[in-house]
Amino acid sequence: MINVKDVKVYFRSPRGQVKALDGVNLDIGKGEIVGLAGESGCGKSTLALGISRLILPPGKIVAGEVNFDGTDILKLEEREFREKYRWKKMSMVFQGSMNGFTPVFTIGYQIREVLKIHGYNGDHNQRTRDLLQMVELDPEIESRFPHELSGGQKQRAFIAMALALDPPFLIADEPTTALDVVTQVSIMNLLKKLRKEKGIAILLITHDLALISEIVDRVYILYAGRMAESGTASDIFINPQHPYTKGLIASIPTLKSTKIAGIEGFMPDLANLPPGCKFYPRCPYVMEVCKKDEPQLRNVRNDQVAACWLY
Ligand code: SF4
């Protein structure tokens, strides 16, 4: 359904060119939940914005394709993309979007506005109530103002709004940020239910691998604007191959251990990247070749690919 091919997104900055994404590939099939994980600043949200054509100056998509059912949506005129794709075929729940509701209008009013602006043909009142029910909210919530809802309720209402036009593809960027653990799990269960009942494909972006481990089919690990590894959820969680992925998995707290392992050091400055493998200053397995030549993604195990000179 979605095929991201060799996408590069660069930003101009006083410190020089920032290569936020440098040749990223990613595939999402119909009805699939795909996780995109990595540390803050690795390019996850930039990729989501790139797929949604929402990169603004000083940023620019300088190369690559985003194919949606075979159409490169980066090549479409803005108007055609807005009329045929945005909200109708793909929608996005942004980081902190639950705070994006206008405080002076009711939840129902704001959902009906989306239906009106995008030309929904059916009964707007009924559709609003159905959408709220779909995300397991009491339809009576439509008459409430955002400040009358809990964080979890607001996030559900925002997901309902994102699904107003029945898109087959949803991007959820850190949809549980600032929510308590119980609510985080309930939002994950909701996404799982939406996939099962409506067949929606979801790109789930997170820095919290533990949270997504039970709902994603496949996982992509991004580091410094490059794909470090990808594979099925069980491959990545049980047999991570790339040293960075191993570090991320080891950082997940468990009930059995009182120690949390971390990854030494920090992600490099994207305006001043080291030569060779971008992870080498932090990698416990670093070799001479890693400091000079950048490894390319290669098949390392079953359908698992990794960019690392160890393979
Ligand atoms: Fe580590 Fe080298 Fe692999 Fe990079 S290429 S992750 S430095 S072993």
PDB file of C-alpha atoms and ligand atoms in Angstrom:
ATOM      1  CA  MET A   1       0.000   0.000   0.000  1.00  0.00           C
ATOM      2  CA  ILE A   2       2.711   2.485   1.006  1.00  0.00           C
ATOM      3  CA  ASN A   3       6.196   2.260  -0.425  1.00  0.00           C
ATOM      4  CA  VAL A   4       8.726   4.871   0.703  1.00  0.00           C
ATOM      5  CA  LYS A   5      11.712   4.769  -1.607  1.00  0.00           C
ATOM      6  CA  ASP A   6      15.080   6.400  -0.948  1.00  0.00           C
ATOM      7  CA  VAL A   7      13.554   9.512   0.659  1.00  0.00           C
ATOM      8  CA  LYS A   8      15.925  12.323   1.589  1.00  0.00           C
ATOM      9  CA  VAL A   9      14.814  15.318   3.653  1.00  0.00           C
ATOM     10  CA  TYR A  10      17.333  18.089   4.249  1.00  0.00           C
ATOM     11  CA  PHE A  11      16.985  21.284   6.293  1.00  0.00           C
ATOM     12  CA  ARG A  12      18.927  24.498   5.856  1.00  0.00           C
ATOM     13  CA  SER A  13      20.358  25.770   9.148  1.00  0.00           C
ATOM     14  CA  PRO A  14      22.958  28.353  10.247  1.00  0.00           C
ATOM     15  CA  ARG A  15      25.234  25.384  11.021  1.00  0.00           C
ATOM     16  CA  GLY A  16      24.916  24.027   7.490  1.00  0.00           C
ATOM     17  CA  GLN A  17      22.772  21.390   5.838  1.00  0.00           C
ATOM     18  CA  VAL A  18      20.982  19.066   8.255  1.00  0.00           C
ATOM     19  CA  LYS A  19      20.377  15.656   6.687  1.00  0.00           C
ATOM     20  CA  ALA A  20      17.304  14.694   8.708  1.00  0.00           C
ATOM     21  CA  LEU A  21      16.581  11.709   6.448  1.00  0.00           C
ATOM     22  CA  ASP A  22      19.158  10.351   4.055  1.00  0.00           C
ATOM     23  CA  GLY A  23      17.816   7.631   1.798  1.00  0.00           C
ATOM     24  CA  VAL A  24      15.083   5.954   3.803  1.00  0.00           C
ATOM     25  CA  ASN A  25      13.008   2.999   2.531  1.00  0.00           C
ATOM     26  CA  LEU A  26       9.885   1.613   4.184  1.00  0.00           C
ATOM     27  CA  ASP A  27       6.875  -0.516   3.161  1.00  0.00           C
ATOM     28  CA  ILE A  28       3.439  -0.806   4.738  1.00  0.00           C
ATOM     29  CA  GLY A  29       0.926  -3.373   3.514  1.00  0.00           C
ATOM     30  CA  LYS A  30      -2.867  -3.099   3.675  1.00  0.00           C
ATOM     31  CA  GLY A  31      -4.122  -3.643   7.217  1.00  0.00           C
ATOM     32  CA  GLU A  32      -0.604  -3.858   8.601  1.00  0.00           C
ATOM     33  CA  ILE A  33       0.640  -2.129  11.758  1.00  0.00           C
ATOM     34  CA  VAL A  34       4.230  -1.062  11.260  1.00  0.00           C
ATOM     35  CA  GLY A  35       6.338   0.384  14.062  1.00  0.00           C
ATOM     36  CA  LEU A  36       8.947   3.059  13.447  1.00  0.00           C
ATOM     37  CA  ALA A  37      11.260   3.424  16.419  1.00  0.00           C
ATOM     38  CA  GLY A  38      14.423   5.198  17.472  1.00  0.00           C
ATOM     39  CA  GLU A  39      15.670   7.879  19.829  1.00  0.00           C
ATOM     40  CA  SER A  40      14.302  11.419  19.813  1.00  0.00           C
ATOM     41  CA  GLY A  41      15.755  13.361  16.901  1.00  0.00           C
ATOM     42  CA  CYS A  42      16.472  10.312  14.710  1.00  0.00           C
ATOM     43  CA  GLY A  43      14.030  11.457  11.998  1.00  0.00           C
ATOM     44  CA  LYS A  44      10.831   9.530  12.867  1.00  0.00           C
ATOM     45  CA  SER A  45       8.503  12.543  12.837  1.00  0.00           C
ATOM     46  CA  THR A  46      10.274  13.977   9.781  1.00  0.00           C
ATOM     47  CA  LEU A  47       9.449  10.764   7.921  1.00  0.00           C
ATOM     48  CA  ALA A  48       5.799  11.003   9.015  1.00  0.00           C
ATOM     49  CA  LEU A  49       5.660  14.613   7.826  1.00  0.00           C
ATOM     50  CA  GLY A  50       7.388  13.639   4.588  1.00  0.00           C
ATOM     51  CA  ILE A  51       4.833  10.895   3.866  1.00  0.00           C
ATOM     52  CA  SER A  52       2.054  13.424   4.591  1.00  0.00           C
ATOM     53  CA  ARG A  53       3.709  16.118   2.448  1.00  0.00           C
ATOM     54  CA  LEU A  54       3.902  18.439   5.431  1.00  0.00           C
ATOM     55  CA  ILE A  55       7.619  19.300   5.376  1.00  0.00           C
ATOM     56  CA  LEU A  56       7.877  23.076   5.516  1.00  0.00           C
ATOM     57  CA  PRO A  57      10.833  25.391   4.702  1.00  0.00           C
ATOM     58  CA  PRO A  58      13.654  25.454   5.651  1.00  0.00           C
ATOM     59  CA  GLY A  59      13.114  21.715   5.173  1.00  0.00           C
ATOM     60  CA  LYS A  60      12.720  20.059   1.785  1.00  0.00           C
ATOM     61  CA  ILE A  61      12.241  16.581   0.366  1.00  0.00           C
ATOM     62  CA  VAL A  62      15.238  16.603  -1.956  1.00  0.00           C
ATOM     63  CA  ALA A  63      14.873  13.083  -3.360  1.00  0.00           C
ATOM     64  CA  GLY A  64      12.822   9.897  -3.256  1.00  0.00           C
ATOM     65  CA  GLU A  65       9.295   8.639  -3.784  1.00  0.00           C
ATOM     66  CA  VAL A  66       6.288   7.958  -1.566  1.00  0.00           C
ATOM     67  CA  ASN A  67       4.087   5.548  -3.494  1.00  0.00           C
ATOM     68  CA  PHE A  68       0.500   5.102  -2.337  1.00  0.00           C
ATOM     69  CA  ASP A  69      -1.090   2.170  -4.170  1.00  0.00           C
ATOM     70  CA  GLY A  70       1.399   2.778  -6.977  1.00  0.00           C
ATOM     71  CA  THR A  71       1.006   6.572  -7.250  1.00  0.00           C
ATOM     72  CA  ASP A  72       3.973   8.710  -6.244  1.00  0.00           C
ATOM     73  CA  ILE A  73       2.127  11.252  -4.089  1.00  0.00           C
ATOM     74  CA  LEU A  74       5.167  13.543  -3.933  1.00  0.00           C
ATOM     75  CA  LYS A  75       4.658  14.252  -7.634  1.00  0.00           C
ATOM     76  CA  LEU A  76       0.983  15.251  -7.338  1.00  0.00           C
ATOM     77  CA  GLU A  77      -0.136  18.876  -7.459  1.00  0.00           C
ATOM     78  CA  GLU A  78      -0.905  20.145  -3.935  1.00  0.00           C
ATOM     79  CA  ARG A  79      -4.583  20.536  -4.800  1.00  0.00           C
ATOM     80  CA  GLU A  80      -4.929  16.972  -6.118  1.00  0.00           C
ATOM     81  CA  PHE A  81      -3.161  15.597  -3.038  1.00  0.00           C
ATOM     82  CA  ARG A  82      -5.395  17.648  -0.720  1.00  0.00           C
ATOM     83  CA  GLU A  83      -8.614  16.667  -2.452  1.00  0.00           C
ATOM     84  CA  LYS A  84      -7.931  12.975  -3.059  1.00  0.00           C
ATOM     85  CA  TYR A  85      -5.510  11.854  -0.369  1.00  0.00           C
ATOM     86  CA  ARG A  86      -5.311  14.024   2.780  1.00  0.00           C
ATOM     87  CA  TRP A  87      -7.988  12.889   5.298  1.00  0.00           C
ATOM     88  CA  LYS A  88      -9.626  10.647   2.673  1.00  0.00           C
ATOM     89  CA  LYS A  89      -6.856   8.123   2.058  1.00  0.00           C
ATOM     90  CA  MET A  90      -4.373   9.029   4.769  1.00  0.00           C
ATOM     91  CA  SER A  91      -4.699  10.805   8.051  1.00  0.00           C
ATOM     92  CA  MET A  92      -2.377  11.626  10.902  1.00  0.00           C
ATOM     93  CA  VAL A  93      -2.540  11.805  14.669  1.00  0.00           C
ATOM     94  CA  PHE A  94       0.296  14.119  15.618  1.00  0.00           C
ATOM     95  CA  GLN A  95       2.443  14.157  18.717  1.00  0.00           C
ATOM     96  CA  GLY A  96       0.446  15.960  21.402  1.00  0.00           C
ATOM     97  CA  SER A  97      -2.517  16.270  19.054  1.00  0.00           C
ATOM     98  CA  MET A  98      -4.951  15.837  21.933  1.00  0.00           C
ATOM     99  CA  ASN A  99      -4.033  19.415  22.835  1.00  0.00           C
ATOM    100  CA  GLY A 100      -4.825  20.515  19.292  1.00  0.00           C
ATOM    101  CA  PHE A 101      -8.582  20.853  19.851  1.00  0.00           C
ATOM    102  CA  THR A 102      -9.779  24.448  19.902  1.00  0.00           C
ATOM    103  CA  PRO A 103     -10.816  25.125  23.521  1.00  0.00           C
ATOM    104  CA  VAL A 104     -13.852  27.264  22.666  1.00  0.00           C
ATOM    105  CA  PHE A 105     -15.763  24.719  20.548  1.00  0.00           C
ATOM    106  CA  THR A 106     -17.275  21.398  21.564  1.00  0.00           C
ATOM    107  CA  ILE A 107     -15.724  18.121  20.435  1.00  0.00           C
ATOM    108  CA  GLY A 108     -18.756  17.373  18.263  1.00  0.00           C
ATOM    109  CA  TYR A 109     -18.583  20.773  16.554  1.00  0.00           C
ATOM    110  CA  GLN A 110     -14.912  20.234  15.691  1.00  0.00           C
ATOM    111  CA  ILE A 111     -15.503  16.770  14.239  1.00  0.00           C
ATOM    112  CA  ARG A 112     -18.473  18.058  12.216  1.00  0.00           C
ATOM    113  CA  GLU A 113     -16.257  20.855  10.855  1.00  0.00           C
ATOM    114  CA  VAL A 114     -13.912  18.225   9.401  1.00  0.00           C
ATOM    115  CA  LEU A 115     -16.867  16.427   7.826  1.00  0.00           C
ATOM    116  CA  LYS A 116     -18.197  19.700   6.401  1.00  0.00           C
ATOM    117  CA  ILE A 117     -14.878  21.010   5.039  1.00  0.00           C
ATOM    118  CA  HIS A 118     -14.057  17.706   3.374  1.00  0.00           C
ATOM    119  CA  GLY A 119     -17.517  17.280   1.864  1.00  0.00           C
ATOM    120  CA  TYR A 120     -18.790  14.227   3.756  1.00  0.00           C
ATOM    121  CA  ASN A 121     -22.095  13.298   2.120  1.00  0.00           C
ATOM    122  CA  GLY A 122     -23.953  11.570   4.958  1.00  0.00           C
ATOM    123  CA  ASP A 123     -25.606  12.840   8.148  1.00  0.00           C
ATOM    124  CA  HIS A 124     -22.885  14.781  10.013  1.00  0.00           C
ATOM    125  CA  ASN A 125     -24.527  14.439  13.451  1.00  0.00           C
ATOM    126  CA  GLN A 126     -24.930  10.689  13.133  1.00  0.00           C
ATOM    127  CA  ARG A 127     -21.426  10.258  11.712  1.00  0.00           C
ATOM    128  CA  THR A 128     -19.948  12.208  14.652  1.00  0.00           C
ATOM    129  CA  ARG A 129     -21.744   9.990  17.143  1.00  0.00           C
ATOM    130  CA  ASP A 130     -20.702   6.832  15.254  1.00  0.00           C
ATOM    131  CA  LEU A 131     -17.070   7.959  15.207  1.00  0.00           C
ATOM    132  CA  LEU A 132     -17.068   8.594  18.956  1.00  0.00           C
ATOM    133  CA  GLN A 133     -18.616   5.181  19.526  1.00  0.00           C
ATOM    134  CA  MET A 134     -15.998   3.589  17.258  1.00  0.00           C
ATOM    135  CA  VAL A 135     -13.226   4.861  19.565  1.00  0.00           C
ATOM    136  CA  GLU A 136     -15.203   3.622  22.591  1.00  0.00           C
ATOM    137  CA  LEU A 137     -16.325   7.034  23.825  1.00  0.00           C
ATOM    138  CA  ASP A 138     -19.828   7.857  25.006  1.00  0.00           C
ATOM    139  CA  PRO A 139     -21.422   9.744  22.050  1.00  0.00           C
ATOM    140  CA  GLU A 140     -22.710  12.283  24.607  1.00  0.00           C
ATOM    141  CA  ILE A 141     -19.130  13.555  24.740  1.00  0.00           C
ATOM    142  CA  GLU A 142     -19.845  15.429  21.520  1.00  0.00           C
ATOM    143  CA  SER A 143     -21.458  18.235  23.523  1.00  0.00           C
ATOM    144  CA  ARG A 144     -18.472  18.654  25.831  1.00  0.00           C
ATOM    145  CA  PHE A 145     -15.581  21.086  25.536  1.00  0.00           C
ATOM    146  CA  PRO A 146     -12.007  19.743  25.340  1.00  0.00           C
ATOM    147  CA  HIS A 147     -11.157  20.836  28.907  1.00  0.00           C
ATOM    148  CA  GLU A 148     -13.993  18.620  30.194  1.00  0.00           C
ATOM    149  CA  LEU A 149     -12.264  15.472  28.875  1.00  0.00           C
ATOM    150  CA  SER A 150      -9.363  13.491  30.328  1.00  0.00           C
ATOM    151  CA  GLY A 151      -6.124  13.162  28.303  1.00  0.00           C
ATOM    152  CA  GLY A 152      -7.082   9.653  27.180  1.00  0.00           C
ATOM    153  CA  GLN A 153     -10.581  10.757  26.138  1.00  0.00           C
ATOM    154  CA  LYS A 154      -9.153  13.669  24.148  1.00  0.00           C
ATOM    155  CA  GLN A 155      -6.706  11.389  22.376  1.00  0.00           C
ATOM    156  CA  ARG A 156      -9.535   8.981  21.479  1.00  0.00           C
ATOM    157  CA  ALA A 157     -11.624  11.898  20.222  1.00  0.00           C
ATOM    158  CA  PHE A 158      -8.696  13.053  18.097  1.00  0.00           C
ATOM    159  CA  ILE A 159      -8.310   9.560  16.614  1.00  0.00           C
ATOM    160  CA  ALA A 160     -12.070   9.632  15.870  1.00  0.00           C
ATOM    161  CA  MET A 161     -11.597  12.950  14.055  1.00  0.00           C
ATOM    162  CA  ALA A 162      -8.628  11.581  12.072  1.00  0.00           C
ATOM    163  CA  LEU A 163     -10.838   8.686  10.912  1.00  0.00           C
ATOM    164  CA  ALA A 164     -13.771  10.938   9.973  1.00  0.00           C
ATOM    165  CA  LEU A 165     -13.378  10.299   6.226  1.00  0.00           C
ATOM    166  CA  ASP A 166     -12.630   6.577   6.642  1.00  0.00           C
ATOM    167  CA  PRO A 167      -8.981   6.648   5.466  1.00  0.00           C
ATOM    168  CA  PRO A 168      -7.376   3.224   4.913  1.00  0.00           C
ATOM    169  CA  PHE A 169      -4.047   4.501   6.293  1.00  0.00           C
ATOM    170  CA  LEU A 170      -3.313   6.268   9.577  1.00  0.00           C
ATOM    171  CA  ILE A 171      -0.030   7.689  10.835  1.00  0.00           C
ATOM    172  CA  ALA A 172       0.069   7.787  14.629  1.00  0.00           C
ATOM    173  CA  ASP A 173       3.087   9.795  15.844  1.00  0.00           C
ATOM    174  CA  GLU A 174       3.762   9.116  19.532  1.00  0.00           C
ATOM    175  CA  PRO A 175      -0.005   8.842  20.160  1.00  0.00           C
ATOM    176  CA  THR A 176       0.416   8.123  23.855  1.00  0.00           C
ATOM    177  CA  THR A 177       2.866  10.843  24.889  1.00  0.00           C
ATOM    178  CA  ALA A 178       1.926  12.418  28.230  1.00  0.00           C
ATOM    179  CA  LEU A 179      -0.657   9.729  29.031  1.00  0.00           C
ATOM    180  CA  ASP A 180      -0.467   7.411  32.034  1.00  0.00           C
ATOM    181  CA  VAL A 181       0.578   3.788  31.493  1.00  0.00           C
ATOM    182  CA  VAL A 182      -2.940   2.314  31.728  1.00  0.00           C
ATOM    183  CA  THR A 183      -4.264   4.821  29.198  1.00  0.00           C
ATOM    184  CA  GLN A 184      -1.279   4.167  26.920  1.00  0.00           C
ATOM    185  CA  VAL A 185      -2.182   0.480  26.788  1.00  0.00           C
ATOM    186  CA  SER A 186      -5.852   1.261  26.145  1.00  0.00           C
ATOM    187  CA  ILE A 187      -4.891   3.498  23.178  1.00  0.00           C
ATOM    188  CA  MET A 188      -2.726   0.678  21.786  1.00  0.00           C
ATOM    189  CA  ASN A 189      -5.656  -1.724  22.149  1.00  0.00           C
ATOM    190  CA  LEU A 190      -7.873   0.765  20.355  1.00  0.00           C
ATOM    191  CA  LEU A 191      -5.455   0.927  17.391  1.00  0.00           C
ATOM    192  CA  LYS A 192      -5.375  -2.872  17.337  1.00  0.00           C
ATOM    193  CA  LYS A 193      -9.169  -2.988  17.301  1.00  0.00           C
ATOM    194  CA  LEU A 194      -9.369  -0.426  14.468  1.00  0.00           C
ATOM    195  CA  ARG A 195      -7.028  -2.534  12.373  1.00  0.00           C
ATOM    196  CA  LYS A 196      -9.039  -5.677  13.054  1.00  0.00           C
ATOM    197  CA  GLU A 197     -12.478  -4.193  12.492  1.00  0.00           C
ATOM    198  CA  LYS A 198     -11.750  -1.683   9.734  1.00  0.00           C
ATOM    199  CA  GLY A 199      -8.591  -3.083   8.158  1.00  0.00           C
ATOM    200  CA  ILE A 200      -6.732   0.215   8.595  1.00  0.00           C
ATOM    201  CA  ALA A 201      -2.990   0.189   7.978  1.00  0.00           C
ATOM    202  CA  ILE A 202      -1.112   2.093  10.692  1.00  0.00           C
ATOM    203  CA  LEU A 203       2.368   3.558  10.878  1.00  0.00           C
ATOM    204  CA  LEU A 204       3.010   3.737  14.597  1.00  0.00           C
ATOM    205  CA  ILE A 205       5.875   6.020  15.535  1.00  0.00           C
ATOM    206  CA  THR A 206       7.382   5.739  18.970  1.00  0.00           C
ATOM    207  CA  HIS A 207      10.503   5.878  21.075  1.00  0.00           C
ATOM    208  CA  ASP A 208       8.901   3.289  23.389  1.00  0.00           C
ATOM    209  CA  LEU A 209       9.593  -0.165  21.945  1.00  0.00           C
ATOM    210  CA  ALA A 210       8.038  -1.938  24.921  1.00  0.00           C
ATOM    211  CA  LEU A 211       4.695  -0.261  24.324  1.00  0.00           C
ATOM    212  CA  ILE A 212       4.368  -1.304  20.679  1.00  0.00           C
ATOM    213  CA  SER A 213       5.858  -4.783  21.014  1.00  0.00           C
ATOM    214  CA  GLU A 214       2.491  -6.530  21.202  1.00  0.00           C
ATOM    215  CA  ILE A 215       0.686  -4.780  18.398  1.00  0.00           C
ATOM    216  CA  VAL A 216       3.084  -4.250  15.499  1.00  0.00           C
ATOM    217  CA  ASP A 217       3.598  -6.714  12.641  1.00  0.00           C
ATOM    218  CA  ARG A 218       6.925  -5.268  11.552  1.00  0.00           C
ATOM    219  CA  VAL A 219       9.406  -2.780  12.970  1.00  0.00           C
ATOM    220  CA  TYR A 220      11.814  -0.303  11.390  1.00  0.00           C
ATOM    221  CA  ILE A 221      14.649   1.122  13.493  1.00  0.00           C
ATOM    222  CA  LEU A 222      15.873   4.543  12.492  1.00  0.00           C
ATOM    223  CA  TYR A 223      19.193   6.071  13.570  1.00  0.00           C
ATOM    224  CA  ALA A 224      20.528   9.513  12.592  1.00  0.00           C
ATOM    225  CA  GLY A 225      18.217   9.714   9.570  1.00  0.00           C
ATOM    226  CA  ARG A 226      19.076   6.256   8.237  1.00  0.00           C
ATOM    227  CA  MET A 227      17.389   2.903   8.579  1.00  0.00           C
ATOM    228  CA  ALA A 228      19.541   0.754  10.881  1.00  0.00           C
ATOM    229  CA  GLU A 229      17.429  -2.409  10.840  1.00  0.00           C
ATOM    230  CA  SER A 230      14.008  -3.778   9.970  1.00  0.00           C
ATOM    231  CA  GLY A 231      12.214  -7.074  10.389  1.00  0.00           C
ATOM    232  CA  THR A 232       9.137  -8.765  11.770  1.00  0.00           C
ATOM    233  CA  ALA A 233       8.217  -7.845  15.325  1.00  0.00           C
ATOM    234  CA  SER A 234       9.430 -11.217  16.648  1.00  0.00           C
ATOM    235  CA  ASP A 235      12.746 -10.953  14.741  1.00  0.00           C
ATOM    236  CA  ILE A 236      13.434  -7.483  16.083  1.00  0.00           C
ATOM    237  CA  PHE A 237      12.359  -8.144  19.661  1.00  0.00           C
ATOM    238  CA  ILE A 238      13.798 -11.653  20.025  1.00  0.00           C
ATOM    239  CA  ASN A 239      16.765 -11.610  17.626  1.00  0.00           C
ATOM    240  CA  PRO A 240      17.899  -8.017  17.090  1.00  0.00           C
ATOM    241  CA  GLN A 241      21.002  -7.975  14.876  1.00  0.00           C
ATOM    242  CA  HIS A 242      22.147  -4.357  14.665  1.00  0.00           C
ATOM    243  CA  PRO A 243      24.107  -3.208  17.755  1.00  0.00           C
ATOM    244  CA  TYR A 244      21.868  -0.135  18.027  1.00  0.00           C
ATOM    245  CA  THR A 245      18.699  -2.266  18.044  1.00  0.00           C
ATOM    246  CA  LYS A 246      20.318  -4.556  20.623  1.00  0.00           C
ATOM    247  CA  GLY A 247      20.982  -1.488  22.781  1.00  0.00           C
ATOM    248  CA  LEU A 248      17.396  -0.286  22.426  1.00  0.00           C
ATOM    249  CA  ILE A 249      15.980  -3.695  23.361  1.00  0.00           C
ATOM    250  CA  ALA A 250      18.365  -3.947  26.330  1.00  0.00           C
ATOM    251  CA  SER A 251      17.119  -0.536  27.511  1.00  0.00           C
ATOM    252  CA  ILE A 252      13.564  -1.878  28.000  1.00  0.00           C
ATOM    253  CA  PRO A 253      13.023  -2.243  31.768  1.00  0.00           C
ATOM    254  CA  THR A 254      11.937  -5.678  33.003  1.00  0.00           C
ATOM    255  CA  LEU A 255      10.462  -6.816  36.305  1.00  0.00           C
ATOM    256  CA  LYS A 256      13.288  -9.353  36.742  1.00  0.00           C
ATOM    257  CA  SER A 257      16.161  -6.864  36.587  1.00  0.00           C
ATOM    258  CA  THR A 258      16.768  -3.880  38.807  1.00  0.00           C
ATOM    259  CA  LYS A 259      19.344  -2.469  36.355  1.00  0.00           C
ATOM    260  CA  ILE A 260      18.425  -0.683  33.145  1.00  0.00           C
ATOM    261  CA  ALA A 261      21.052  -0.962  30.447  1.00  0.00           C
ATOM    262  CA  GLY A 262      21.435   2.074  28.224  1.00  0.00           C
ATOM    263  CA  ILE A 263      23.393   3.080  25.143  1.00  0.00           C
ATOM    264  CA  GLU A 264      26.509   5.102  25.905  1.00  0.00           C
ATOM    265  CA  GLY A 265      26.795   8.550  24.355  1.00  0.00           C
ATOM    266  CA  PHE A 266      24.454  10.576  22.190  1.00  0.00           C
ATOM    267  CA  MET A 267      23.203  10.615  18.632  1.00  0.00           C
ATOM    268  CA  PRO A 268      25.554  12.654  16.406  1.00  0.00           C
ATOM    269  CA  ASP A 269      24.780  16.187  15.256  1.00  0.00           C
ATOM    270  CA  LEU A 270      22.912  15.754  11.958  1.00  0.00           C
ATOM    271  CA  ALA A 271      24.691  18.838  10.583  1.00  0.00           C
ATOM    272  CA  ASN A 272      28.072  17.331  11.376  1.00  0.00           C
ATOM    273  CA  LEU A 273      27.816  13.581  10.906  1.00  0.00           C
ATOM    274  CA  PRO A 274      30.837  11.310  11.359  1.00  0.00           C
ATOM    275  CA  PRO A 275      32.144   9.418   8.316  1.00  0.00           C
ATOM    276  CA  GLY A 276      31.377   5.703   7.988  1.00  0.00           C
ATOM    277  CA  CYS A 277      28.725   4.139  10.207  1.00  0.00           C
ATOM    278  CA  LYS A 278      26.863   6.911  12.037  1.00  0.00           C
ATOM    279  CA  PHE A 279      26.619   4.703  15.131  1.00  0.00           C
ATOM    280  CA  TYR A 280      30.351   3.959  15.405  1.00  0.00           C
ATOM    281  CA  PRO A 281      31.173   6.494  18.203  1.00  0.00           C
ATOM    282  CA  ARG A 282      28.722   4.584  20.459  1.00  0.00           C
ATOM    283  CA  CYS A 283      29.098   1.055  19.181  1.00  0.00           C
ATOM    284  CA  PRO A 284      30.697  -1.598  21.429  1.00  0.00           C
ATOM    285  CA  TYR A 285      31.619  -3.678  18.339  1.00  0.00           C
ATOM    286  CA  VAL A 286      33.263  -0.884  16.318  1.00  0.00           C
ATOM    287  CA  MET A 287      35.959  -1.944  13.806  1.00  0.00           C
ATOM    288  CA  GLU A 288      38.298   0.131  11.633  1.00  0.00           C
ATOM    289  CA  VAL A 289      36.099  -0.287   8.553  1.00  0.00           C
ATOM    290  CA  CYS A 290      33.136   1.208  10.457  1.00  0.00           C
ATOM    291  CA  LYS A 291      34.959   4.530  10.856  1.00  0.00           C
ATOM    292  CA  LYS A 292      35.582   4.933   7.132  1.00  0.00           C
ATOM    293  CA  ASP A 293      32.839   3.256   5.105  1.00  0.00           C
ATOM    294  CA  GLU A 294      29.120   3.496   5.618  1.00  0.00           C
ATOM    295  CA  PRO A 295      27.432   0.055   5.724  1.00  0.00           C
ATOM    296  CA  GLN A 296      24.416  -0.512   3.481  1.00  0.00           C
ATOM    297  CA  LEU A 297      21.302  -2.461   4.419  1.00  0.00           C
ATOM    298  CA  ARG A 298      21.669  -6.144   3.680  1.00  0.00           C
ATOM    299  CA  ASN A 299      19.724  -9.264   4.437  1.00  0.00           C
ATOM    300  CA  VAL A 300      21.042 -10.763   7.669  1.00  0.00           C
ATOM    301  CA  ARG A 301      18.450 -13.315   8.717  1.00  0.00           C
ATOM    302  CA  ASN A 302      15.104 -14.464   7.233  1.00  0.00           C
ATOM    303  CA  ASP A 303      13.459 -11.201   6.116  1.00  0.00           C
ATOM    304  CA  GLN A 304      15.523  -9.150   8.558  1.00  0.00           C
ATOM    305  CA  VAL A 305      17.821  -6.478   7.131  1.00  0.00           C
ATOM    306  CA  ALA A 306      20.494  -4.439   8.917  1.00  0.00           C
ATOM    307  CA  ALA A 307      23.140  -1.882   7.984  1.00  0.00           C
ATOM    308  CA  CYS A 308      26.207  -3.100   9.854  1.00  0.00           C
ATOM    309  CA  TRP A 309      29.693  -4.329   8.924  1.00  0.00           C
ATOM    310  CA  LEU A 310      29.322  -7.269  11.317  1.00  0.00           C
ATOM    311  CA  TYR A 311      27.239  -8.990   8.625  1.00  0.00           C
TER     312      TYR A 311
HETATM  313 FE1  SF4 B   1      28.885  -1.041  15.057  1.00  0.00          FE
HETATM  314 FE2  SF4 B   1      30.401  -1.144  12.908  1.00  0.00          FE
HETATM  315 FE3  SF4 B   1      28.009  -2.245  12.885  1.00  0.00          FE
HETATM  316 FE4  SF4 B   1      28.272   0.400  12.923  1.00  0.00          FE
HETATM  317  S1  SF4 B   1      28.903  -0.992  11.303  1.00  0.00           S
HETATM  318  S2  SF4 B   1      26.878  -0.798  14.144  1.00  0.00           S
HETATM  319  S3  SF4 B   1      30.055   0.614  14.226  1.00  0.00           S
HETATM  320  S4  SF4 B   1      29.742  -2.878  14.139  1.00  0.00           S
END
